[in-house]
Short mmCIF file of C-alpha atoms and ligand atoms in Angstrom, two decimals:
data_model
loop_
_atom_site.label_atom_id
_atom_site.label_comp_id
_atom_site.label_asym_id
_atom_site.label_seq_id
_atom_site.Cartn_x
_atom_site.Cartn_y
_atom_site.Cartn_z
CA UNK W 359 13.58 -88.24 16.68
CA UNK W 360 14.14 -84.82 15.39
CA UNK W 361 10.51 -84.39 13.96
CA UNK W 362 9.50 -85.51 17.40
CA UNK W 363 11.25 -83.46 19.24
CA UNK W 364 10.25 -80.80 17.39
CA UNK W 365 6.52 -81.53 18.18
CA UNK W 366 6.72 -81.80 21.40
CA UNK W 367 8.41 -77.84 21.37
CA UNK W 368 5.44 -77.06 19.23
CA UNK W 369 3.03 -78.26 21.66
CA UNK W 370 4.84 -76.92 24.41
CA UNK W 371 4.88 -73.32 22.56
CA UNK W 372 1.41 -73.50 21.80
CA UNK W 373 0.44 -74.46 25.86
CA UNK W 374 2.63 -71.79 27.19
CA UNK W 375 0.76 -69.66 24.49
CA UNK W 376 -2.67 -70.68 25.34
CA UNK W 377 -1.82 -70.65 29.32
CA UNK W 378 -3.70 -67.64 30.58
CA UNK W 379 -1.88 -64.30 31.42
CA UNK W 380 -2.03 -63.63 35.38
CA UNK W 381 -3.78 -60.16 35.96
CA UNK W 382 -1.78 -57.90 37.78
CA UNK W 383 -3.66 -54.84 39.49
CA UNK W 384 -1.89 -51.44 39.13
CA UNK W 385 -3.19 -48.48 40.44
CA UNK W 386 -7.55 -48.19 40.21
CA UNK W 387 -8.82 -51.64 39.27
CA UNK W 388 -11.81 -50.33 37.39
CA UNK W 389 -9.72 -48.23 35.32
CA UNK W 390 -9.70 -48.94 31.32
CA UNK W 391 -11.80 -52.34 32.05
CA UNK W 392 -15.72 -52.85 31.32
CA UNK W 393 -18.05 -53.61 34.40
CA UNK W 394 -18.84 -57.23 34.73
CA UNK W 395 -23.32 -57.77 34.21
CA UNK W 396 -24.12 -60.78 36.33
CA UNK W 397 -26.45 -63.10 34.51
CA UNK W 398 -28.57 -64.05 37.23
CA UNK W 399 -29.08 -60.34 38.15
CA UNK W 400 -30.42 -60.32 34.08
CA UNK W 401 -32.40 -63.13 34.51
CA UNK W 402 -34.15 -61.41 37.75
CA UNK W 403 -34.76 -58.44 36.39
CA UNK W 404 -36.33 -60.24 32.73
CA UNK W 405 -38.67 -62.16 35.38
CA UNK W 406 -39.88 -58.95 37.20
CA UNK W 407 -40.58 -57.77 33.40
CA UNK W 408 -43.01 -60.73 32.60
CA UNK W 409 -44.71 -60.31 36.06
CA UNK W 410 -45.26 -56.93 35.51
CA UNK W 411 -46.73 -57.20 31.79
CA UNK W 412 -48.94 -59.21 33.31
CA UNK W 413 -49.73 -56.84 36.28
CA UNK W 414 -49.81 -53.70 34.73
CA UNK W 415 -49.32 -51.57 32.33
CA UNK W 416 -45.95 -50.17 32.16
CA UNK W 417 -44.18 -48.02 29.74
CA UNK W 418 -40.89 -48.85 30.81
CA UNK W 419 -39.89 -51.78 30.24
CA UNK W 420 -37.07 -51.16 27.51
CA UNK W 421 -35.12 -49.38 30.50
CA UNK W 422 -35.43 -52.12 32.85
CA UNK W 423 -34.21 -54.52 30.57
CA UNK W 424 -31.36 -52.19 30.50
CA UNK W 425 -31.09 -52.44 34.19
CA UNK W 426 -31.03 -55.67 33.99
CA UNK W 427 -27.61 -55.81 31.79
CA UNK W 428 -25.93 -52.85 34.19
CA UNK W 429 -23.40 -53.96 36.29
CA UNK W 430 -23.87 -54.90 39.85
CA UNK W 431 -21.71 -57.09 42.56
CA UNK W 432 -22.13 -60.24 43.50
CA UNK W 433 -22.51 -60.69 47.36
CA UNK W 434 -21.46 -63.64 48.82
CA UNK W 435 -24.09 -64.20 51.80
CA UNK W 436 -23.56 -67.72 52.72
CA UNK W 437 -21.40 -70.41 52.15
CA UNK W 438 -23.38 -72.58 49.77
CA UNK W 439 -22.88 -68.82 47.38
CA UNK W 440 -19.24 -69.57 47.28
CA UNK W 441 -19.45 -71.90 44.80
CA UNK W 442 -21.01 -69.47 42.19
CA UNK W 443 -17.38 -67.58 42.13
CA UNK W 444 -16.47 -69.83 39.28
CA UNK W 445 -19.81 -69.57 37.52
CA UNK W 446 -19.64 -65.50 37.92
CA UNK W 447 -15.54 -65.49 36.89
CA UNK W 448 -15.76 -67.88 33.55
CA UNK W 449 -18.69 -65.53 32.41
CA UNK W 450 -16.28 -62.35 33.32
CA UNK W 451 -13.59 -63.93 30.71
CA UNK W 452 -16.49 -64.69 28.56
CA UNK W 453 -17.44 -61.28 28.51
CA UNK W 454 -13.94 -60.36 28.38
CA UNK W 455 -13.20 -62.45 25.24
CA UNK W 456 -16.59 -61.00 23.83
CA UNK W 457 -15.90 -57.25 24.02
CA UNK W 458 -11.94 -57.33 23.72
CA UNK W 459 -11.87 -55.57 27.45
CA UNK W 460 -10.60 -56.98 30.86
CA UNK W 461 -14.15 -57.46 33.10
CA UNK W 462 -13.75 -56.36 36.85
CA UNK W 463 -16.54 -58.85 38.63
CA UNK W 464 -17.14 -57.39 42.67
CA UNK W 465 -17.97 -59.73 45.16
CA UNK W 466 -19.29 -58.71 48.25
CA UNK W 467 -17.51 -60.29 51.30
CA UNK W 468 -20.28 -60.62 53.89
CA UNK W 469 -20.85 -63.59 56.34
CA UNK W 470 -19.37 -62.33 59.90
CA UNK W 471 -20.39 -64.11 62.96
CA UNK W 472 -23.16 -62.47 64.71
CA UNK W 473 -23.46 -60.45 61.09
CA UNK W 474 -25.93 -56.94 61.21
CA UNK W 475 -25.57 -57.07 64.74
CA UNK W 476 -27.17 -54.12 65.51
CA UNK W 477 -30.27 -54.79 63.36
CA UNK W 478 -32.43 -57.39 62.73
CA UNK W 479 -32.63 -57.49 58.82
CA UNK W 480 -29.43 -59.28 57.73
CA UNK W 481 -28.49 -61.88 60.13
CA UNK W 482 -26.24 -64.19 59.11
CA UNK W 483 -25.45 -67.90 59.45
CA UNK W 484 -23.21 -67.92 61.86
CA UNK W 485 -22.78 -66.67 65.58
CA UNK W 486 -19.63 -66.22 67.84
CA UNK W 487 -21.53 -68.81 70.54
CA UNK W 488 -21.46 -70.88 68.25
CA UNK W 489 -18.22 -71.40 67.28
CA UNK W 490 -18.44 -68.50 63.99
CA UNK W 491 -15.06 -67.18 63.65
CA UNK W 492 -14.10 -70.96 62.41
CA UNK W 493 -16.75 -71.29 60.28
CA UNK W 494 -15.98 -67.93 58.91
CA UNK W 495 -12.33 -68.69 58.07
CA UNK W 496 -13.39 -71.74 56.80
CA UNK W 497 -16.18 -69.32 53.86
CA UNK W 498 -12.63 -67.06 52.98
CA UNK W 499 -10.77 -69.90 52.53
CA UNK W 500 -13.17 -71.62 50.00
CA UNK W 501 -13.54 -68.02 48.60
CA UNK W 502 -9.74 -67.82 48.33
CA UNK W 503 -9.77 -71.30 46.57
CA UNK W 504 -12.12 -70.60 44.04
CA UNK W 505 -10.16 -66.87 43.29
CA UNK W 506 -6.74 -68.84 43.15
CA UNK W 507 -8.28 -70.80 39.85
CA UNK W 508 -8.85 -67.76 37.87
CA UNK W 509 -5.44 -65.44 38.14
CA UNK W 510 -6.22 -64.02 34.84
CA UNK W 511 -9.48 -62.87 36.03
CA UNK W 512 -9.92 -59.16 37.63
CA UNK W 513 -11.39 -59.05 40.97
CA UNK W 514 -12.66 -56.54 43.97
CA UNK W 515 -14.20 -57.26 47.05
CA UNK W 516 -16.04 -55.19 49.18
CA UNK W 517 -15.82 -56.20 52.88
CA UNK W 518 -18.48 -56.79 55.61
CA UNK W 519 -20.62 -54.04 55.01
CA UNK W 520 -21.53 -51.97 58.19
CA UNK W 521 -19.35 -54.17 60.53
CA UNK W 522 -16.75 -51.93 61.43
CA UNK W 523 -19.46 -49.18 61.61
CA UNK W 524 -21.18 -51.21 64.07
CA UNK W 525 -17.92 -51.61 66.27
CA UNK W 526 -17.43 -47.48 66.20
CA UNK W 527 -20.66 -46.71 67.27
CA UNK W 528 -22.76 -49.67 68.67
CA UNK W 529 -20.59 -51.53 71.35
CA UNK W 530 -23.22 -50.88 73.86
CA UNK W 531 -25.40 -53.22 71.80
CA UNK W 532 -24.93 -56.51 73.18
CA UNK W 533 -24.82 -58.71 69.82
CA UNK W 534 -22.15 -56.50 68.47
CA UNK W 535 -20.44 -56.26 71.84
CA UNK W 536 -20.18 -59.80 71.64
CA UNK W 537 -18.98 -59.56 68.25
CA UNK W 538 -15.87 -57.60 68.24
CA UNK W 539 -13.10 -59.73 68.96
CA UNK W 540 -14.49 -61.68 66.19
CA UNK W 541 -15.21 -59.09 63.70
CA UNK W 542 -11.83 -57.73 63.92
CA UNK W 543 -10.24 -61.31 63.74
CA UNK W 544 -12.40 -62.19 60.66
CA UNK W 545 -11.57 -58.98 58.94
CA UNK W 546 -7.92 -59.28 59.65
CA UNK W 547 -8.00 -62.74 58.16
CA UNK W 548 -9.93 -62.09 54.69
CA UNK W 549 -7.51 -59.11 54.06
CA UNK W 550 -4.70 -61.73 54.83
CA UNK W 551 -6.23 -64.95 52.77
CA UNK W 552 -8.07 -62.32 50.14
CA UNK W 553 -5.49 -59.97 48.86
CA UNK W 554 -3.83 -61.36 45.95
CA UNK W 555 -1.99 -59.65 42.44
CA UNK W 556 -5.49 -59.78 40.72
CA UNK W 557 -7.79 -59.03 43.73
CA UNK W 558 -8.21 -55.59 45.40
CA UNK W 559 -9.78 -55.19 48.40
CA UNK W 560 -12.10 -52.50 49.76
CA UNK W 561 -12.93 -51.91 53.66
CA UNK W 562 -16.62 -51.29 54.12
CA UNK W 563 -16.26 -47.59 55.98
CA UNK W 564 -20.40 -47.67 55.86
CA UNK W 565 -21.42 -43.64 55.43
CA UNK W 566 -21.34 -40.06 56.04
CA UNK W 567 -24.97 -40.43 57.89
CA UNK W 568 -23.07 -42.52 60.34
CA UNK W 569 -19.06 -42.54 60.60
CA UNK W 570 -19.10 -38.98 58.98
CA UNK W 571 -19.85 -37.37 62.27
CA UNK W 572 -16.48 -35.89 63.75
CA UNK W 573 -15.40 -38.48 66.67
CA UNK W 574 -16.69 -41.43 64.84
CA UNK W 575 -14.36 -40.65 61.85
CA UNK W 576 -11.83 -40.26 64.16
CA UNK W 577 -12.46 -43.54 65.98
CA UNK W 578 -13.15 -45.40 62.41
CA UNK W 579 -9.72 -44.31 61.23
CA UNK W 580 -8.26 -45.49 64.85
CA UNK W 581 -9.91 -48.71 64.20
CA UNK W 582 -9.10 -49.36 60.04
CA UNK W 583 -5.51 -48.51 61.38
CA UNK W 584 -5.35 -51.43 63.90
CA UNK W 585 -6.87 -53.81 61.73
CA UNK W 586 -4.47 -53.00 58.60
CA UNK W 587 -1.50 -53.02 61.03
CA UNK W 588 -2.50 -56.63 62.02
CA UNK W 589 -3.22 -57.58 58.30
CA UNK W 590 0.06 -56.66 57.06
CA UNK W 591 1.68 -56.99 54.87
CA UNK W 592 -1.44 -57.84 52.83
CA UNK W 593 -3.36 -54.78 52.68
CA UNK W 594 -6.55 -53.16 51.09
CA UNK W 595 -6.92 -50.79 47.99
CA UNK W 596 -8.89 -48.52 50.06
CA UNK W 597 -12.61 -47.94 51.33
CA UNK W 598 -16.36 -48.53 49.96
CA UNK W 599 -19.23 -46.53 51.27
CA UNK W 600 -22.69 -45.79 51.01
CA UNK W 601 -23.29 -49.55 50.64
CA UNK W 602 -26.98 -50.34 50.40
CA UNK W 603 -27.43 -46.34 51.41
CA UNK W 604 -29.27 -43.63 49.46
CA UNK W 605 -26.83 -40.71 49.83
CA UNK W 606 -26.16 -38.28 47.44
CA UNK W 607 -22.54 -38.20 46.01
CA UNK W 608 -22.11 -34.75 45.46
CA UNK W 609 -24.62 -32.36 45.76
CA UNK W 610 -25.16 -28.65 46.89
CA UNK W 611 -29.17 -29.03 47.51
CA UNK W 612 -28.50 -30.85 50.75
CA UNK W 613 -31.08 -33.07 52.04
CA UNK W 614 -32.60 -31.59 55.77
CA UNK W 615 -32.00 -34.60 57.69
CA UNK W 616 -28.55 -34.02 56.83
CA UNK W 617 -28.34 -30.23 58.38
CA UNK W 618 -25.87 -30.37 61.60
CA UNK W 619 -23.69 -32.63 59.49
CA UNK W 620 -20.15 -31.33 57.98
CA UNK W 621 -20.33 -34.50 55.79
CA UNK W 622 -23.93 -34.09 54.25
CA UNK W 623 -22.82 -36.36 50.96
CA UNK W 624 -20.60 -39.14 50.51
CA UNK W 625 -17.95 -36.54 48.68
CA UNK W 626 -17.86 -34.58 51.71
CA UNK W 627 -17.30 -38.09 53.63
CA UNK W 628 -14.41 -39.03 51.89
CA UNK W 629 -12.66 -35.45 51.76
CA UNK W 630 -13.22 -35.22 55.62
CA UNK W 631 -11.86 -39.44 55.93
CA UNK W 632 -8.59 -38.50 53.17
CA UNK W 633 -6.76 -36.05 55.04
CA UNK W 634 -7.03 -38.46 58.16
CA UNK W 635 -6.38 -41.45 56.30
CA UNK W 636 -3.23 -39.89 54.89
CA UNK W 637 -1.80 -39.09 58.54
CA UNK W 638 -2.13 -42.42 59.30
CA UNK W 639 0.00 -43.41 56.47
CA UNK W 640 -3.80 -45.92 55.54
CA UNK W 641 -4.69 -45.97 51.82
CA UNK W 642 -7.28 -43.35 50.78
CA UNK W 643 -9.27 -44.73 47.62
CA UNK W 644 -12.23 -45.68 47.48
CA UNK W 645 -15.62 -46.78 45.88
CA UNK W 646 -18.95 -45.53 46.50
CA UNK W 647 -22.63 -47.21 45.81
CA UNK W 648 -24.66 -45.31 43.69
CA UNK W 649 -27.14 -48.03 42.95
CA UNK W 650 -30.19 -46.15 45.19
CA UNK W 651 -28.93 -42.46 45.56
CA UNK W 652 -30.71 -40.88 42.51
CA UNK W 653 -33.50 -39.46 45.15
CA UNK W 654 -33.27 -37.31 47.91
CA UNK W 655 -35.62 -35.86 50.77
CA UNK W 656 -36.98 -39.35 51.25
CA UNK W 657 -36.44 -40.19 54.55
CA UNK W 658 -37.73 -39.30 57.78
CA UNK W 659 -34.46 -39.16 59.59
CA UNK W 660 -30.51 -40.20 58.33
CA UNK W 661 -30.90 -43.27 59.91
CA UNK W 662 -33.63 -44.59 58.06
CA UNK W 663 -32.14 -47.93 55.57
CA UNK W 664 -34.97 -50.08 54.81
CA UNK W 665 -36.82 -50.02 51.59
CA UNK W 666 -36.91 -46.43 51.38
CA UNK W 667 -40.07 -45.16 49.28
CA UNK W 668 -39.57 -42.85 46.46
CA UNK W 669 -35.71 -44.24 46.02
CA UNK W 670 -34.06 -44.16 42.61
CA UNK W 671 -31.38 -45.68 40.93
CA UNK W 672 -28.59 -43.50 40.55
CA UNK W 673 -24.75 -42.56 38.59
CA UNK W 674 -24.57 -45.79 36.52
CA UNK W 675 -20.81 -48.02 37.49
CA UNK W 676 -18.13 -46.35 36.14
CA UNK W 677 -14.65 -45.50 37.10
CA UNK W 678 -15.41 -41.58 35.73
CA UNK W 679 -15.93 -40.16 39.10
CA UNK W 680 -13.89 -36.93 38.69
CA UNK W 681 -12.26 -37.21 42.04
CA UNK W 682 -9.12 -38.68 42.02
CA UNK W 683 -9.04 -40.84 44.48
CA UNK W 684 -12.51 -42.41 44.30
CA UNK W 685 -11.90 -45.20 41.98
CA UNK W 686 -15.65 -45.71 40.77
CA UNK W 687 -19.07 -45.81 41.53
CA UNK W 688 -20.65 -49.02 41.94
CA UNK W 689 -24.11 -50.67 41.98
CA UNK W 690 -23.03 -52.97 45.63
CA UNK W 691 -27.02 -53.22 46.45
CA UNK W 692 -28.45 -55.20 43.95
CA UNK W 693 -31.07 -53.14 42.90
CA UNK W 694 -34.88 -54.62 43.22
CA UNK W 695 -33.58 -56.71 45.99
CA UNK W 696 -35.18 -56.06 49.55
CA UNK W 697 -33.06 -54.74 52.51
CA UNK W 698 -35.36 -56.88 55.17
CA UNK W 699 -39.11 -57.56 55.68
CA UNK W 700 -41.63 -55.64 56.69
CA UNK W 701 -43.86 -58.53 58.04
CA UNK W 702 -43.63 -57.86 61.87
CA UNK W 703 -44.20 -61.62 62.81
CA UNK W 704 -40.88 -62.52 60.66
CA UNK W 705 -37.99 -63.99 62.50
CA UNK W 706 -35.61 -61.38 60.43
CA UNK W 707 -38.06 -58.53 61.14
CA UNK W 708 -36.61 -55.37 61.94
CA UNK W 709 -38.86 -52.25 63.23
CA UNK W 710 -36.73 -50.14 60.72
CA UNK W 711 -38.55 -51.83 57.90
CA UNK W 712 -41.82 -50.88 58.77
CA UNK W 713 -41.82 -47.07 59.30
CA UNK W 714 -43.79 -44.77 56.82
CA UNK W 715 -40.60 -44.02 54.66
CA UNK W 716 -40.49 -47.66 54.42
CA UNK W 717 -42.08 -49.38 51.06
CA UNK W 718 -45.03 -51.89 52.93
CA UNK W 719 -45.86 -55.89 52.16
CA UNK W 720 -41.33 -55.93 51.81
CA UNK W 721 -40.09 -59.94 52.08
CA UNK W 722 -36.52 -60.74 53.66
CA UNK W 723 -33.41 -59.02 52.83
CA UNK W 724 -32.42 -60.12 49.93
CA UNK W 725 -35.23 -61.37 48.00
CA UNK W 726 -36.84 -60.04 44.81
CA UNK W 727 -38.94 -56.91 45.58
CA UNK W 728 -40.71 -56.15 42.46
CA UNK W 729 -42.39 -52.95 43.61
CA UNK W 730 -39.08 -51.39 44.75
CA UNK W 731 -37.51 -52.68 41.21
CA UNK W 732 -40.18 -50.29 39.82
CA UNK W 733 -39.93 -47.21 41.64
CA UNK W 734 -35.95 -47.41 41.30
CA UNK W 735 -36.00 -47.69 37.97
CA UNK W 736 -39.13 -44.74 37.62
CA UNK W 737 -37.23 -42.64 39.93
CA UNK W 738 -33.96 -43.02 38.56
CA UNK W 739 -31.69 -40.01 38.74
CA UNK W 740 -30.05 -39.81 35.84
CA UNK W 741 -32.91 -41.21 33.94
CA UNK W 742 -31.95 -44.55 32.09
CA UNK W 743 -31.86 -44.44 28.69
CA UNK W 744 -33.25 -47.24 26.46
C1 BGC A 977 -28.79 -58.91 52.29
C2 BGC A 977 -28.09 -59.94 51.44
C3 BGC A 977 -28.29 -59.60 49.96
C4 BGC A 977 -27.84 -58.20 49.68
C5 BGC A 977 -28.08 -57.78 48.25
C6 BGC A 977 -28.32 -57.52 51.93
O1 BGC A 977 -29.08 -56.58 52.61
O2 BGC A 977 -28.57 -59.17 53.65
O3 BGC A 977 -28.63 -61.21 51.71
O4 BGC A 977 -27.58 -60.50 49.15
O5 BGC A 977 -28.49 -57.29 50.54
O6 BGC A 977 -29.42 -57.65 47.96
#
């Protein structure tokens, strides 16, 4: 009985032992922790390698591959993606276990009803005609179910990219008219269902090209403050920006198109958003996307977001920023992967994607676009080193 009892403490010891320890976010989430590489990205990025062997000659190849194994987030564009959370968060412990260092994985939380609603590029599954806000609680709950079976695992989402942007500045568009109630509802909702001890959230405050200018911060921090007051108590970690953008982080050579701007780089941005932020009592961290700003004096005009030619890759992921309160830089655009197509008799066609900044023969957002893998990695700003 004794000698029985006694195994049954040693196998209870030895569960409570091997049961995994909850993560508990403190302070930056991508602070002392390695960058989680997403194996598919790898896999994408070997492929474009054997296409272009075969296509050309190329002499750099041993930096791509090293691309190919930098981190970048995972974006969750549909539904039927929710499923992969698992796949991506067992590999994050796997690489966890492998280099003796918690792995931060970022998802990308992006499937709003009447989604890119003032462009034609991203469009999304689901509409508010038909019935999208219910569909779209229904993707964040499956999201939050898959999250809830990994508490030991460290995760950061970045929220609906340009949405709120769109409801600052585009209302008189009808599509995004028509999409505020439920934009606002949906956001409210994921910050609710999302937030969690291991998962910090960031509000997509799109960039200084567009919310930097002085009413629209205003109005952006009127508008993050209504949402987070309906959200709580859950609340956010702070703000992402320059999402699939090419703006320079911090620079004195300031690109023209930039010129009757007080928020010419995404630095400037954040300084101008903090001090407003901080009156509001909102958070003020944040995370910027440094995946395409190596290059600058690209684009015909600061509105310009489509394949830009002569792009580069820029500040590798890493939660060295030198500012205090950004928390890292982050590679949100998968890099090689088109923002829409340039084929004018597409049904995602957007005019945007076929101006002469614009890289030609582009396919959907989204899909592999080997050409723009190549210049980002030729232009790339620092230069990658093999
Ligand atoms: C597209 C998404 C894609 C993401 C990353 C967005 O522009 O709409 O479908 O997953 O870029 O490439």
């Amino acid at each position: 009985m004794k000698f029985l009892s006694l195994i049954a403490a040693c196998g209870l010891v030895s569960s409570v032992l091997a049961a995994p320890t909850p993560d508990v976010i403190k302070g930056n989430p991508f602070s002392g922790v390695n960058f989680y590489v997403n194996p598919l990205y790898t896999q994408e990025v070997s492929q474009s390698l054997k296409v272009l062997t075969q296509e050309k000659e190329w002499s750099l190849d041993a930096q791509a591959a090293v691309v190919g194994l930098t981190s970048t987030a995972v974006w969750l564009d549909s539904h039927v993606k929710v499923p992969s959370i698992s796949y991506h968060l067992e590999n994050s412990l796997v690489q966890a276990k492998l280099t003796g260092k918690k792995t931060v994985v970022t998802f990308v939380i992006y499937d709003l009803p009447n989604r890119d609603c003032s462009a034609g590029a991203s469009a999304g599954e689901y509409t508010v005609a038909d019935n999208g806000l219910e569909y779209y609680k229904e993707y964040i709950n499956s999201i939050k179910a898959e999250f809830n079976k990994y508490p030991e695992a460290r995760v950061t989402c970045i929220i609906e990219p340009d949405s709120l942007g769109n409801l600052v500045t585009n209302l008189a568009v009808p599509k995004c008219a028509e999409a505020e109630a439920d934009y606002k509802a949906g956001i409210i909702y994921a910050i609710q269902q999302l937030q969690q001890p291991n998962v910090a959230l960031y509000l997509d405050a799109a960039h200084g090209g567009w919310l930097g200018w002085p009413n629209n911060r205003i109005g952006a921090v009127q508008l993050f403050g209504e949402l987070l007051q309906a959200a709580a108590p859950a609340t956010i970690r702070g703000f992402s920006t320059n999402v699939s953008n090419y703006n320079k982080f911090n620079t004195t050579a300031f690109d023209p198109i930039t010129k009757y701007s007080d928020t010419p780089d995404e630095l400037l941005y954040i300084q101008k958003l903090t001090p407003l932020l901080q009156n509001a009592s909102l958070p003020y961290n944040f995370v910027t996307d440094t995946s395409r700003n190596g290059q600058q004096n690209i684009r015909n005009t600061w509105g310009d977001w489509c394949n830009i030619k002569g792009a580069g890759l820029g500040a590798r992921p890493s939660a060295n920023t030198g500012v205090s309160n950004v928390d890292a830089f982050l590679w949100v655009k998968t890099p090689g992967e088109s923002d829409g197509t340039s084929n004018s008799s597409a049904p995602l066609y957007d005019p945007n994607c076929s101006q002469n900044d614009s890289l030609p023969n582009a396919p959907n957002a989204g899909s592999w676009f080997n050409q723009q893998f190549i210049m980002l990695v030729e232009n790339a700003n620092p230069p990658i080193k093999a």
